[in-house]
PDB file of C-alpha atoms in Angstrom:
ATOM      1  CA  MET A   1      59.384 152.605  42.535  1.00  0.00           C
ATOM      2  CA  CYS A   2      63.231 151.481  41.845  1.00  0.00           C
ATOM      3  CA  GLN A   3      64.332 152.865  45.474  1.00  0.00           C
ATOM      4  CA  GLN A   4      61.410 150.753  47.320  1.00  0.00           C
ATOM      5  CA  ARG A   5      62.672 147.856  44.938  1.00  0.00           C
ATOM      6  CA  LYS A   6      66.628 147.909  46.467  1.00  0.00           C
ATOM      7  CA  LYS A   7      65.362 148.220  49.800  1.00  0.00           C
ATOM      8  CA  ALA A   8      63.128 145.254  49.695  1.00  0.00           C
ATOM      9  CA  HIS A   9      65.425 143.218  48.123  1.00  0.00           C
ATOM     10  CA  ALA A  10      68.208 144.466  51.275  1.00  0.00           C
ATOM     11  CA  LYS A  11      65.585 143.578  53.690  1.00  0.00           C
ATOM     12  CA  VAL A  12      65.003 140.351  52.045  1.00  0.00           C
ATOM     13  CA  TRP A  13      68.927 139.643  52.347  1.00  0.00           C
ATOM     14  CA  HIS A  14      69.212 140.834  55.570  1.00  0.00           C
ATOM     15  CA  LEU A  15      66.305 138.487  57.029  1.00  0.00           C
ATOM     16  CA  TYR A  16      68.454 135.538  55.547  1.00  0.00           C
ATOM     17  CA  ASN A  17      71.403 136.350  56.672  1.00  0.00           C
ATOM     18  CA  ASP A  18      70.461 137.527  60.056  1.00  0.00           C
ATOM     19  CA  HIS A  19      67.806 134.515  60.684  1.00  0.00           C
ATOM     20  CA  PHE A  20      68.596 131.629  57.971  1.00  0.00           C
ATOM     21  CA  ARG A  21      72.243 131.605  56.973  1.00  0.00           C
ATOM     22  CA  PRO A  22      73.898 130.477  60.035  1.00  0.00           C
ATOM     23  CA  ALA A  23      71.843 127.185  59.862  1.00  0.00           C
ATOM     24  CA  GLN A  24      71.376 126.963  55.876  1.00  0.00           C
ATOM     25  CA  ARG A  25      74.804 128.649  54.948  1.00  0.00           C
ATOM     26  CA  GLY A  26      73.023 129.490  51.535  1.00  0.00           C
ATOM     27  CA  LYS A  27      73.780 132.480  49.341  1.00  0.00           C
ATOM     28  CA  VAL A  28      71.307 135.107  48.291  1.00  0.00           C
ATOM     29  CA  SER A  29      71.617 137.540  45.297  1.00  0.00           C
ATOM     30  CA  ILE A  30      69.348 139.519  42.860  1.00  0.00           C
ATOM     31  CA  ALA A  31      69.193 138.556  39.328  1.00  0.00           C
ATOM     32  CA  LEU A  32      70.635 141.645  36.960  1.00  0.00           C
ATOM     33  CA  SER A  33      69.947 141.931  33.707  1.00  0.00           C
ATOM     34  CA  SER A  34      72.306 143.821  30.945  1.00  0.00           C
ATOM     35  CA  HIS A  35      73.267 144.211  27.137  1.00  0.00           C
ATOM     36  CA  TRP A  36      76.493 145.120  26.080  1.00  0.00           C
ATOM     37  CA  ILE A  37      77.691 148.515  24.325  1.00  0.00           C
ATOM     38  CA  LYS A  38      80.544 149.405  22.127  1.00  0.00           C
ATOM     39  CA  PRO A  39      81.455 153.067  21.226  1.00  0.00           C
ATOM     40  CA  GLN A  40      80.495 154.427  17.643  1.00  0.00           C
ATOM     41  CA  HIS A  41      84.235 155.884  17.504  1.00  0.00           C
ATOM     42  CA  MET A  42      86.522 155.437  19.779  1.00  0.00           C
ATOM     43  CA  THR A  43      86.563 159.062  20.746  1.00  0.00           C
ATOM     44  CA  GLU A  44      86.262 160.150  25.102  1.00  0.00           C
ATOM     45  CA  LYS A  45      82.528 161.655  23.842  1.00  0.00           C
ATOM     46  CA  ASN A  46      81.445 157.478  23.037  1.00  0.00           C
ATOM     47  CA  ILE A  47      83.430 156.073  25.509  1.00  0.00           C
ATOM     48  CA  GLU A  48      81.575 158.219  28.361  1.00  0.00           C
ATOM     49  CA  GLU A  49      78.352 157.580  26.471  1.00  0.00           C
ATOM     50  CA  CYS A  50      78.804 153.701  26.939  1.00  0.00           C
ATOM     51  CA  GLN A  51      79.537 154.028  30.230  1.00  0.00           C
ATOM     52  CA  LYS A  52      76.364 155.638  30.647  1.00  0.00           C
ATOM     53  CA  SER A  53      74.580 153.275  28.689  1.00  0.00           C
ATOM     54  CA  LEU A  54      75.856 150.302  30.995  1.00  0.00           C
ATOM     55  CA  ASP A  55      74.983 152.813  33.918  1.00  0.00           C
ATOM     56  CA  PHE A  56      71.369 153.327  33.231  1.00  0.00           C
ATOM     57  CA  VAL A  57      70.632 149.872  32.293  1.00  0.00           C
ATOM     58  CA  LEU A  58      72.844 147.659  34.938  1.00  0.00           C
ATOM     59  CA  GLY A  59      74.296 150.105  36.967  1.00  0.00           C
ATOM     60  CA  TRP A  60      71.315 151.537  38.778  1.00  0.00           C
ATOM     61  CA  PHE A  61      70.818 148.257  40.708  1.00  0.00           C
ATOM     62  CA  ALA A  62      74.456 146.739  40.280  1.00  0.00           C
ATOM     63  CA  LYS A  63      76.226 150.248  41.732  1.00  0.00           C
ATOM     64  CA  PRO A  64      74.303 150.606  45.297  1.00  0.00           C
ATOM     65  CA  ILE A  65      74.145 147.015  45.851  1.00  0.00           C
ATOM     66  CA  PHE A  66      78.183 145.880  44.978  1.00  0.00           C
ATOM     67  CA  ILE A  67      79.799 149.385  45.778  1.00  0.00           C
ATOM     68  CA  ASP A  68      77.882 152.040  47.957  1.00  0.00           C
ATOM     69  CA  GLY A  69      74.510 152.197  48.369  1.00  0.00           C
ATOM     70  CA  ASP A  70      73.913 154.700  45.593  1.00  0.00           C
ATOM     71  CA  TYR A  71      72.799 155.611  42.009  1.00  0.00           C
ATOM     72  CA  PRO A  72      75.903 155.918  39.515  1.00  0.00           C
ATOM     73  CA  GLU A  73      77.314 159.141  39.070  1.00  0.00           C
ATOM     74  CA  SER A  74      75.994 159.639  35.510  1.00  0.00           C
ATOM     75  CA  MET A  75      72.707 159.118  36.589  1.00  0.00           C
ATOM     76  CA  ARG A  76      72.767 161.602  39.338  1.00  0.00           C
ATOM     77  CA  SER A  77      74.158 163.949  37.158  1.00  0.00           C
ATOM     78  CA  SER A  78      71.358 163.529  34.078  1.00  0.00           C
ATOM     79  CA  LEU A  79      68.483 162.540  36.303  1.00  0.00           C
ATOM     80  CA  SER A  80      68.921 164.825  39.676  1.00  0.00           C
ATOM     81  CA  SER A  81      65.627 166.051  40.088  1.00  0.00           C
ATOM     82  CA  LEU A  82      64.237 162.631  39.243  1.00  0.00           C
ATOM     83  CA  LEU A  83      66.135 160.317  41.669  1.00  0.00           C
ATOM     84  CA  PRO A  84      65.403 160.216  45.124  1.00  0.00           C
ATOM     85  CA  GLU A  85      68.367 160.145  47.596  1.00  0.00           C
ATOM     86  CA  PHE A  86      68.979 157.709  49.889  1.00  0.00           C
ATOM     87  CA  SER A  87      69.957 158.321  53.473  1.00  0.00           C
ATOM     88  CA  GLU A  88      73.538 157.327  54.978  1.00  0.00           C
ATOM     89  CA  ALA A  89      71.636 154.662  56.998  1.00  0.00           C
ATOM     90  CA  GLU A  90      69.990 153.734  53.678  1.00  0.00           C
ATOM     91  CA  LYS A  91      73.218 153.513  51.793  1.00  0.00           C
ATOM     92  CA  LYS A  92      74.547 151.467  54.097  1.00  0.00           C
ATOM     93  CA  TYR A  93      71.662 149.000  54.698  1.00  0.00           C
ATOM     94  CA  ILE A  94      71.326 148.083  50.823  1.00  0.00           C
ATOM     95  CA  LYS A  95      75.480 147.912  50.051  1.00  0.00           C
ATOM     96  CA  GLY A  96      76.845 144.713  50.499  1.00  0.00           C
ATOM     97  CA  THR A  97      73.572 142.963  49.550  1.00  0.00           C
ATOM     98  CA  ALA A  98      74.531 140.099  47.451  1.00  0.00           C
ATOM     99  CA  ASP A  99      76.536 137.601  47.970  1.00  0.00           C
ATOM    100  CA  PHE A 100      77.408 137.073  43.872  1.00  0.00           C
ATOM    101  CA  PHE A 101      77.054 138.553  40.955  1.00  0.00           C
ATOM    102  CA  ALA A 102      73.869 136.834  39.187  1.00  0.00           C
ATOM    103  CA  LEU A 103      73.824 137.950  35.573  1.00  0.00           C
ATOM    104  CA  SER A 104      71.031 137.858  32.966  1.00  0.00           C
ATOM    105  CA  PHE A 105      72.611 138.113  28.999  1.00  0.00           C
ATOM    106  CA  GLY A 106      71.035 137.403  26.108  1.00  0.00           C
ATOM    107  CA  ALA A 107      68.002 138.112  23.743  1.00  0.00           C
ATOM    108  CA  THR A 108      65.834 139.070  26.373  1.00  0.00           C
ATOM    109  CA  LEU A 109      67.247 142.476  26.443  1.00  0.00           C
ATOM    110  CA  SER A 110      69.625 142.720  23.939  1.00  0.00           C
ATOM    111  CA  PHE A 111      68.292 143.303  20.936  1.00  0.00           C
ATOM    112  CA  GLN A 112      64.938 143.353  21.978  1.00  0.00           C
ATOM    113  CA  LEU A 113      63.537 145.158  24.726  1.00  0.00           C
ATOM    114  CA  LEU A 114      66.573 147.751  24.978  1.00  0.00           C
ATOM    115  CA  ASP A 115      64.733 151.245  24.199  1.00  0.00           C
ATOM    116  CA  SER A 116      67.082 153.429  21.336  1.00  0.00           C
ATOM    117  CA  HIS A 117      67.371 156.336  23.938  1.00  0.00           C
ATOM    118  CA  MET A 118      69.130 154.343  26.466  1.00  0.00           C
ATOM    119  CA  LYS A 119      71.893 152.902  24.015  1.00  0.00           C
ATOM    120  CA  PHE A 120      73.103 156.853  23.740  1.00  0.00           C
ATOM    121  CA  GLN A 121      73.652 156.684  20.289  1.00  0.00           C
ATOM    122  CA  GLN A 122      76.184 153.600  20.676  1.00  0.00           C
ATOM    123  CA  LEU A 123      76.051 150.522  19.279  1.00  0.00           C
ATOM    124  CA  GLU A 124      75.030 147.384  20.549  1.00  0.00           C
ATOM    125  CA  SER A 125      76.900 144.004  21.027  1.00  0.00           C
ATOM    126  CA  ILE A 126      76.326 140.501  21.635  1.00  0.00           C
ATOM    127  CA  SER A 127      80.096 139.955  23.679  1.00  0.00           C
ATOM    128  CA  LEU A 128      79.240 138.520  26.433  1.00  0.00           C
ATOM    129  CA  ARG A 129      83.101 138.229  27.704  1.00  0.00           C
ATOM    130  CA  GLN A 130      83.361 142.095  27.379  1.00  0.00           C
ATOM    131  CA  LEU A 131      80.453 142.721  29.500  1.00  0.00           C
ATOM    132  CA  LEU A 132      81.624 140.154  32.256  1.00  0.00           C
ATOM    133  CA  TYR A 133      85.472 141.916  31.681  1.00  0.00           C
ATOM    134  CA  TRP A 134      83.558 145.079  32.529  1.00  0.00           C
ATOM    135  CA  ILE A 135      81.425 143.923  35.498  1.00  0.00           C
ATOM    136  CA  ASN A 136      84.959 142.272  36.988  1.00  0.00           C
ATOM    137  CA  SER A 137      86.551 145.630  36.758  1.00  0.00           C
ATOM    138  CA  GLU A 138      83.194 147.741  37.284  1.00  0.00           C
ATOM    139  CA  TYR A 139      82.268 146.110  40.763  1.00  0.00           C
ATOM    140  CA  ASN A 140      85.880 144.731  42.304  1.00  0.00           C
ATOM    141  CA  ASN A 141      86.112 141.404  41.316  1.00  0.00           C
ATOM    142  CA  PRO A 142      83.134 139.618  42.444  1.00  0.00           C
ATOM    143  CA  GLN A 143      81.988 135.943  42.278  1.00  0.00           C
ATOM    144  CA  ILE A 144      79.600 135.797  38.894  1.00  0.00           C
ATOM    145  CA  PHE A 145      77.034 133.257  38.086  1.00  0.00           C
ATOM    146  CA  ILE A 146      75.320 133.210  34.737  1.00  0.00           C
ATOM    147  CA  VAL A 147      71.840 132.999  35.682  1.00  0.00           C
ATOM    148  CA  GLU A 148      70.110 133.176  32.494  1.00  0.00           C
ATOM    149  CA  ASN A 149      71.539 133.203  28.847  1.00  0.00           C
ATOM    150  CA  SER A 150      70.692 131.975  25.518  1.00  0.00           C
ATOM    151  CA  TRP A 151      69.456 132.948  21.957  1.00  0.00           C
ATOM    152  CA  PHE A 152      65.781 132.233  20.178  1.00  0.00           C
ATOM    153  CA  VAL A 153      64.532 130.550  17.816  1.00  0.00           C
ATOM    154  CA  SER A 154      61.277 130.695  15.626  1.00  0.00           C
ATOM    155  CA  GLY A 155      58.262 129.410  17.773  1.00  0.00           C
ATOM    156  CA  THR A 156      57.581 127.001  15.010  1.00  0.00           C
ATOM    157  CA  THR A 157      61.159 125.685  15.519  1.00  0.00           C
ATOM    158  CA  LYS A 158      60.361 121.766  16.634  1.00  0.00           C
ATOM    159  CA  LYS A 159      63.897 119.870  16.601  1.00  0.00           C
ATOM    160  CA  ASP A 160      66.457 121.066  14.593  1.00  0.00           C
ATOM    161  CA  ASP A 161      67.684 124.623  16.362  1.00  0.00           C
ATOM    162  CA  ALA A 162      71.037 125.038  15.119  1.00  0.00           C
ATOM    163  CA  LYS A 163      70.835 128.734  15.842  1.00  0.00           C
ATOM    164  CA  TYR A 164      70.273 128.040  19.593  1.00  0.00           C
ATOM    165  CA  ILE A 165      73.080 125.960  19.524  1.00  0.00           C
ATOM    166  CA  TYR A 166      75.553 128.404  17.735  1.00  0.00           C
ATOM    167  CA  TYR A 167      74.742 131.174  20.079  1.00  0.00           C
ATOM    168  CA  LEU A 168      74.979 128.949  23.051  1.00  0.00           C
ATOM    169  CA  LYS A 169      78.278 127.837  21.877  1.00  0.00           C
ATOM    170  CA  LYS A 170      79.629 130.996  21.461  1.00  0.00           C
ATOM    171  CA  PHE A 171      78.438 132.424  24.824  1.00  0.00           C
ATOM    172  CA  ILE A 172      79.805 129.486  26.827  1.00  0.00           C
ATOM    173  CA  MET A 173      82.810 129.892  24.691  1.00  0.00           C
ATOM    174  CA  GLU A 174      83.369 133.711  25.774  1.00  0.00           C
ATOM    175  CA  THR A 175      82.591 132.755  29.233  1.00  0.00           C
ATOM    176  CA  LEU A 176      85.097 129.991  29.243  1.00  0.00           C
ATOM    177  CA  LYS A 177      87.242 132.954  27.745  1.00  0.00           C
ATOM    178  CA  ALA A 178      86.543 135.704  30.454  1.00  0.00           C
ATOM    179  CA  ILE A 179      87.619 132.804  33.045  1.00  0.00           C
ATOM    180  CA  ARG A 180      90.868 131.679  31.214  1.00  0.00           C
ATOM    181  CA  TYR A 181      92.287 134.996  29.568  1.00  0.00           C
ATOM    182  CA  ASP A 182      90.755 137.646  31.621  1.00  0.00           C
ATOM    183  CA  GLY A 183      90.763 136.235  35.353  1.00  0.00           C
ATOM    184  CA  VAL A 184      87.050 136.557  35.836  1.00  0.00           C
ATOM    185  CA  ASN A 185      85.715 135.142  39.280  1.00  0.00           C
ATOM    186  CA  VAL A 186      82.700 132.766  36.362  1.00  0.00           C
ATOM    187  CA  PHE A 187      81.593 130.093  38.998  1.00  0.00           C
ATOM    188  CA  GLY A 188      78.621 128.825  37.843  1.00  0.00           C
ATOM    189  CA  TYR A 189      76.232 129.475  34.158  1.00  0.00           C
ATOM    190  CA  THR A 190      72.299 128.422  33.200  1.00  0.00           C
ATOM    191  CA  VAL A 191      70.844 128.253  30.091  1.00  0.00           C
ATOM    192  CA  TRP A 192      67.583 129.709  29.569  1.00  0.00           C
ATOM    193  CA  SER A 193      65.217 128.080  29.799  1.00  0.00           C
ATOM    194  CA  LEU A 194      64.703 123.859  30.103  1.00  0.00           C
ATOM    195  CA  LEU A 195      60.977 124.593  28.720  1.00  0.00           C
ATOM    196  CA  ASP A 196      59.373 127.224  25.806  1.00  0.00           C
ATOM    197  CA  GLY A 197      57.338 129.315  27.846  1.00  0.00           C
ATOM    198  CA  PHE A 198      55.678 132.620  27.220  1.00  0.00           C
ATOM    199  CA  GLU A 199      57.826 135.298  26.082  1.00  0.00           C
ATOM    200  CA  TRP A 200      56.093 138.658  27.015  1.00  0.00           C
ATOM    201  CA  HIS A 201      55.193 140.850  24.276  1.00  0.00           C
ATOM    202  CA  ARG A 202      56.512 138.117  21.550  1.00  0.00           C
ATOM    203  CA  GLY A 203      54.109 135.399  23.358  1.00  0.00           C
ATOM    204  CA  TYR A 204      54.769 132.213  21.620  1.00  0.00           C
ATOM    205  CA  SER A 205      55.933 133.793  18.243  1.00  0.00           C
ATOM    206  CA  ILE A 206      59.870 132.467  19.460  1.00  0.00           C
ATOM    207  CA  ARG A 207      61.171 130.101  21.151  1.00  0.00           C
ATOM    208  CA  ARG A 208      63.908 129.951  23.933  1.00  0.00           C
ATOM    209  CA  GLY A 209      63.710 126.062  25.390  1.00  0.00           C
ATOM    210  CA  LEU A 210      65.866 122.934  25.330  1.00  0.00           C
ATOM    211  CA  PHE A 211      62.590 121.130  25.042  1.00  0.00           C
ATOM    212  CA  TYR A 212      59.861 122.151  22.320  1.00  0.00           C
ATOM    213  CA  VAL A 213      56.322 122.379  24.047  1.00  0.00           C
ATOM    214  CA  ASP A 214      53.236 121.142  21.722  1.00  0.00           C
ATOM    215  CA  PHE A 215      50.569 123.813  23.302  1.00  0.00           C
ATOM    216  CA  GLN A 216      48.107 122.399  20.719  1.00  0.00           C
ATOM    217  CA  SER A 217      48.384 118.952  22.291  1.00  0.00           C
ATOM    218  CA  HIS A 218      46.227 117.935  25.297  1.00  0.00           C
ATOM    219  CA  ASP A 219      49.303 116.584  27.352  1.00  0.00           C
ATOM    220  CA  LYS A 220      51.716 119.575  26.467  1.00  0.00           C
ATOM    221  CA  LYS A 221      54.053 117.203  24.221  1.00  0.00           C
ATOM    222  CA  LEU A 222      57.637 118.026  25.017  1.00  0.00           C
ATOM    223  CA  ILE A 223      60.326 117.235  22.097  1.00  0.00           C
ATOM    224  CA  PRO A 224      63.567 117.366  22.654  1.00  0.00           C
ATOM    225  CA  LYS A 225      65.695 119.698  20.300  1.00  0.00           C
ATOM    226  CA  SER A 226      69.333 119.547  19.191  1.00  0.00           C
ATOM    227  CA  SER A 227      70.095 121.397  21.627  1.00  0.00           C
ATOM    228  CA  VAL A 228      69.592 119.278  24.638  1.00  0.00           C
ATOM    229  CA  LEU A 229      72.106 116.846  23.235  1.00  0.00           C
ATOM    230  CA  PHE A 230      74.693 119.977  22.997  1.00  0.00           C
ATOM    231  CA  TYR A 231      74.199 120.925  26.199  1.00  0.00           C
ATOM    232  CA  GLN A 232      74.273 117.584  27.633  1.00  0.00           C
ATOM    233  CA  LYS A 233      77.435 116.535  26.063  1.00  0.00           C
ATOM    234  CA  LEU A 234      79.209 120.090  26.817  1.00  0.00           C
ATOM    235  CA  ILE A 235      78.177 119.278  30.543  1.00  0.00           C
ATOM    236  CA  GLU A 236      79.306 115.668  30.398  1.00  0.00           C
ATOM    237  CA  LYS A 237      82.925 117.063  29.006  1.00  0.00           C
ATOM    238  CA  ASN A 238      82.658 120.027  31.427  1.00  0.00           C
ATOM    239  CA  GLY A 239      83.750 122.467  28.502  1.00  0.00           C
ATOM    240  CA  PHE A 240      85.552 122.212  25.327  1.00  0.00           C
ATOM    241  CA  PRO A 241      88.611 119.550  25.621  1.00  0.00           C
ATOM    242  CA  PRO A 242      91.213 120.218  23.223  1.00  0.00           C
ATOM    243  CA  LEU A 243      89.550 118.332  20.266  1.00  0.00           C
ATOM    244  CA  PRO A 244      90.488 119.064  16.602  1.00  0.00           C
ATOM    245  CA  GLU A 245      87.145 120.261  15.949  1.00  0.00           C
ATOM    246  CA  ASN A 246      87.114 122.637  18.522  1.00  0.00           C
ATOM    247  CA  GLN A 247      90.506 124.246  17.887  1.00  0.00           C
ATOM    248  CA  PRO A 248      91.333 127.590  15.729  1.00  0.00           C
ATOM    249  CA  ILE A 249      92.970 126.784  12.756  1.00  0.00           C
ATOM    250  CA  GLU A 250      95.773 128.455  10.930  1.00  0.00           C
ATOM    251  CA  GLY A 251      96.946 128.176   6.932  1.00  0.00           C
ATOM    252  CA  VAL A 252      95.898 128.543   3.075  1.00  0.00           C
ATOM    253  CA  PHE A 253      93.796 126.804   1.020  1.00  0.00           C
ATOM    254  CA  PRO A 254      95.330 124.643  -1.674  1.00  0.00           C
ATOM    255  CA  CYS A 255      96.382 126.572  -5.188  1.00  0.00           C
ATOM    256  CA  GLY A 256      93.369 126.687  -7.152  1.00  0.00           C
ATOM    257  CA  PHE A 257      91.142 126.506  -4.966  1.00  0.00           C
ATOM    258  CA  ALA A 258      87.950 128.406  -6.468  1.00  0.00           C
ATOM    259  CA  TRP A 259      86.916 131.740  -4.202  1.00  0.00           C
ATOM    260  CA  GLY A 260      83.532 133.681  -5.751  1.00  0.00           C
ATOM    261  CA  ILE A 261      80.518 135.654  -5.127  1.00  0.00           C
ATOM    262  CA  VAL A 262      77.281 134.617  -6.079  1.00  0.00           C
ATOM    263  CA  ASP A 263      74.854 137.518  -7.344  1.00  0.00           C
ATOM    264  CA  ASN A 264      71.251 137.210  -9.073  1.00  0.00           C
ATOM    265  CA  TYR A 265      72.727 136.660 -12.227  1.00  0.00           C
ATOM    266  CA  ILE A 266      71.795 134.151 -14.697  1.00  0.00           C
ATOM    267  CA  GLN A 267      75.766 133.642 -15.312  1.00  0.00           C
ATOM    268  CA  VAL A 268      78.590 134.397 -13.173  1.00  0.00           C
ATOM    269  CA  SER A 269      82.297 134.606 -14.496  1.00  0.00           C
ATOM    270  CA  LEU A 270      84.829 134.425 -11.809  1.00  0.00           C
ATOM    271  CA  ILE A 271      88.749 134.787 -12.199  1.00  0.00           C
ATOM    272  CA  ILE A 272      90.367 133.580  -9.044  1.00  0.00           C
ATOM    273  CA  LYS A 273      93.722 135.423  -8.027  1.00  0.00           C
ATOM    274  CA  PRO A 274      94.866 133.881  -4.814  1.00  0.00           C
ATOM    275  CA  ALA A 275      98.160 136.121  -4.231  1.00  0.00           C
ATOM    276  CA  ALA A 276     100.231 133.440  -2.963  1.00  0.00           C
ATOM    277  CA  CYS A 277      99.669 130.882  -5.433  1.00  0.00           C
ATOM    278  CA  PRO A 278     101.711 130.936  -8.903  1.00  0.00           C
ATOM    279  CA  ALA A 279      99.925 132.028 -11.969  1.00  0.00           C
ATOM    280  CA  ARG A 280      99.510 129.313 -13.625  1.00  0.00           C
ATOM    281  CA  SER A 281      97.109 128.221 -10.738  1.00  0.00           C
ATOM    282  CA  VAL A 282      94.608 131.040 -11.933  1.00  0.00           C
ATOM    283  CA  HIS A 283      91.615 129.788 -13.928  1.00  0.00           C
ATOM    284  CA  LYS A 284      88.680 131.512 -15.244  1.00  0.00           C
ATOM    285  CA  PHE A 285      85.249 129.963 -15.111  1.00  0.00           C
ATOM    286  CA  THR A 286      81.475 130.365 -15.627  1.00  0.00           C
ATOM    287  CA  VAL A 287      78.933 128.952 -13.239  1.00  0.00           C
ATOM    288  CA  THR A 288      75.660 128.906 -14.616  1.00  0.00           C
ATOM    289  CA  TYR A 289      72.677 129.080 -12.415  1.00  0.00           C
ATOM    290  CA  LEU A 290      68.779 128.367 -13.190  1.00  0.00           C
ATOM    291  CA  LEU A 291      66.649 130.598 -11.179  1.00  0.00           C
ATOM    292  CA  ASN A 292      63.277 130.024 -10.109  1.00  0.00           C
TER     293      ASN A 292
END
C-alpha cells in the first residue's frame, strides 16, 4: 500500500508539473511527519539505531522522493522479504516529485502515536532544530516548509494556554537557530491549528487550536486563547527582535540569595553556601509550611 501511495503522489506531481505549472507557477509537495531520536549511549550501534528509527518513520517516504526513488537501505536490509521492489522506471518516476520538503512535527507523532518498537530502544526528543539539521544533511539541503507544528493542552483549557505558548516559542526559536546558525533552508512555518479539532484517538480530550471551540454551544462559539496574541505579535515582529526579554542572560545572583529545596515535610531547614560569596553571607533559616 505504501508503494501505491508513493506512485499516487508522483502521479499528482507529474500531472501538475505537465499541465498546470506553466500557467500557475505553483509548487507541490507532500507533508511528512517525523519525530526526533537520540542515542541512549554514544556508541556506533546506538547511532545506527537512531538512523534506522528515522528511516522507518520519515525516510521510507522522504528517500524515494528526495534521493533515488527507493526505500532506505536500513529498511531494505531489515524487511527485504516484505518491501515491494520498484522498477527502474518507477524509481525515476517517483524521484524528485516534491518542490520542497513539507515537514510535520509536534505532538501528533512525537511522544504520542509512535510505537515503542519504532524507537529501536533509543530516546525520543522534541528537538526540532536537530531534526531540521538532519533533514538538511540527509536530503541534500532541500527547501523546508514546516507545515504543521505545535503542542497540545487539556481539552478544558479555554483561554490561558501557557503550556502551548511555551512549546510554540521553543519550536519557533529552534527554527530560527537552524536558519541562522546551521544554514538550514527553512522558508516557512505554519502553526497547527487555527481552531480546536478532533484529535483522532484522543478525540476532544486535548486541544491544539489557537481558538477554543465550544462544541456544546449552538453556534460553536470561538474563544481566542492567549496563544493568539503571542503568535500575532510574533508575526508582526517577524520573529524575536533583540529586546532584553528575548536575550539569554549570564551572571550570578547576589550574595545572600536563598537557594533551597521544598519537600513534603512540615519543617525544612536550609543552609545556603554559595561558593562565590564570602563566609559571612552564609545564612541558616527555617521555612515552615502548613500542609492541607
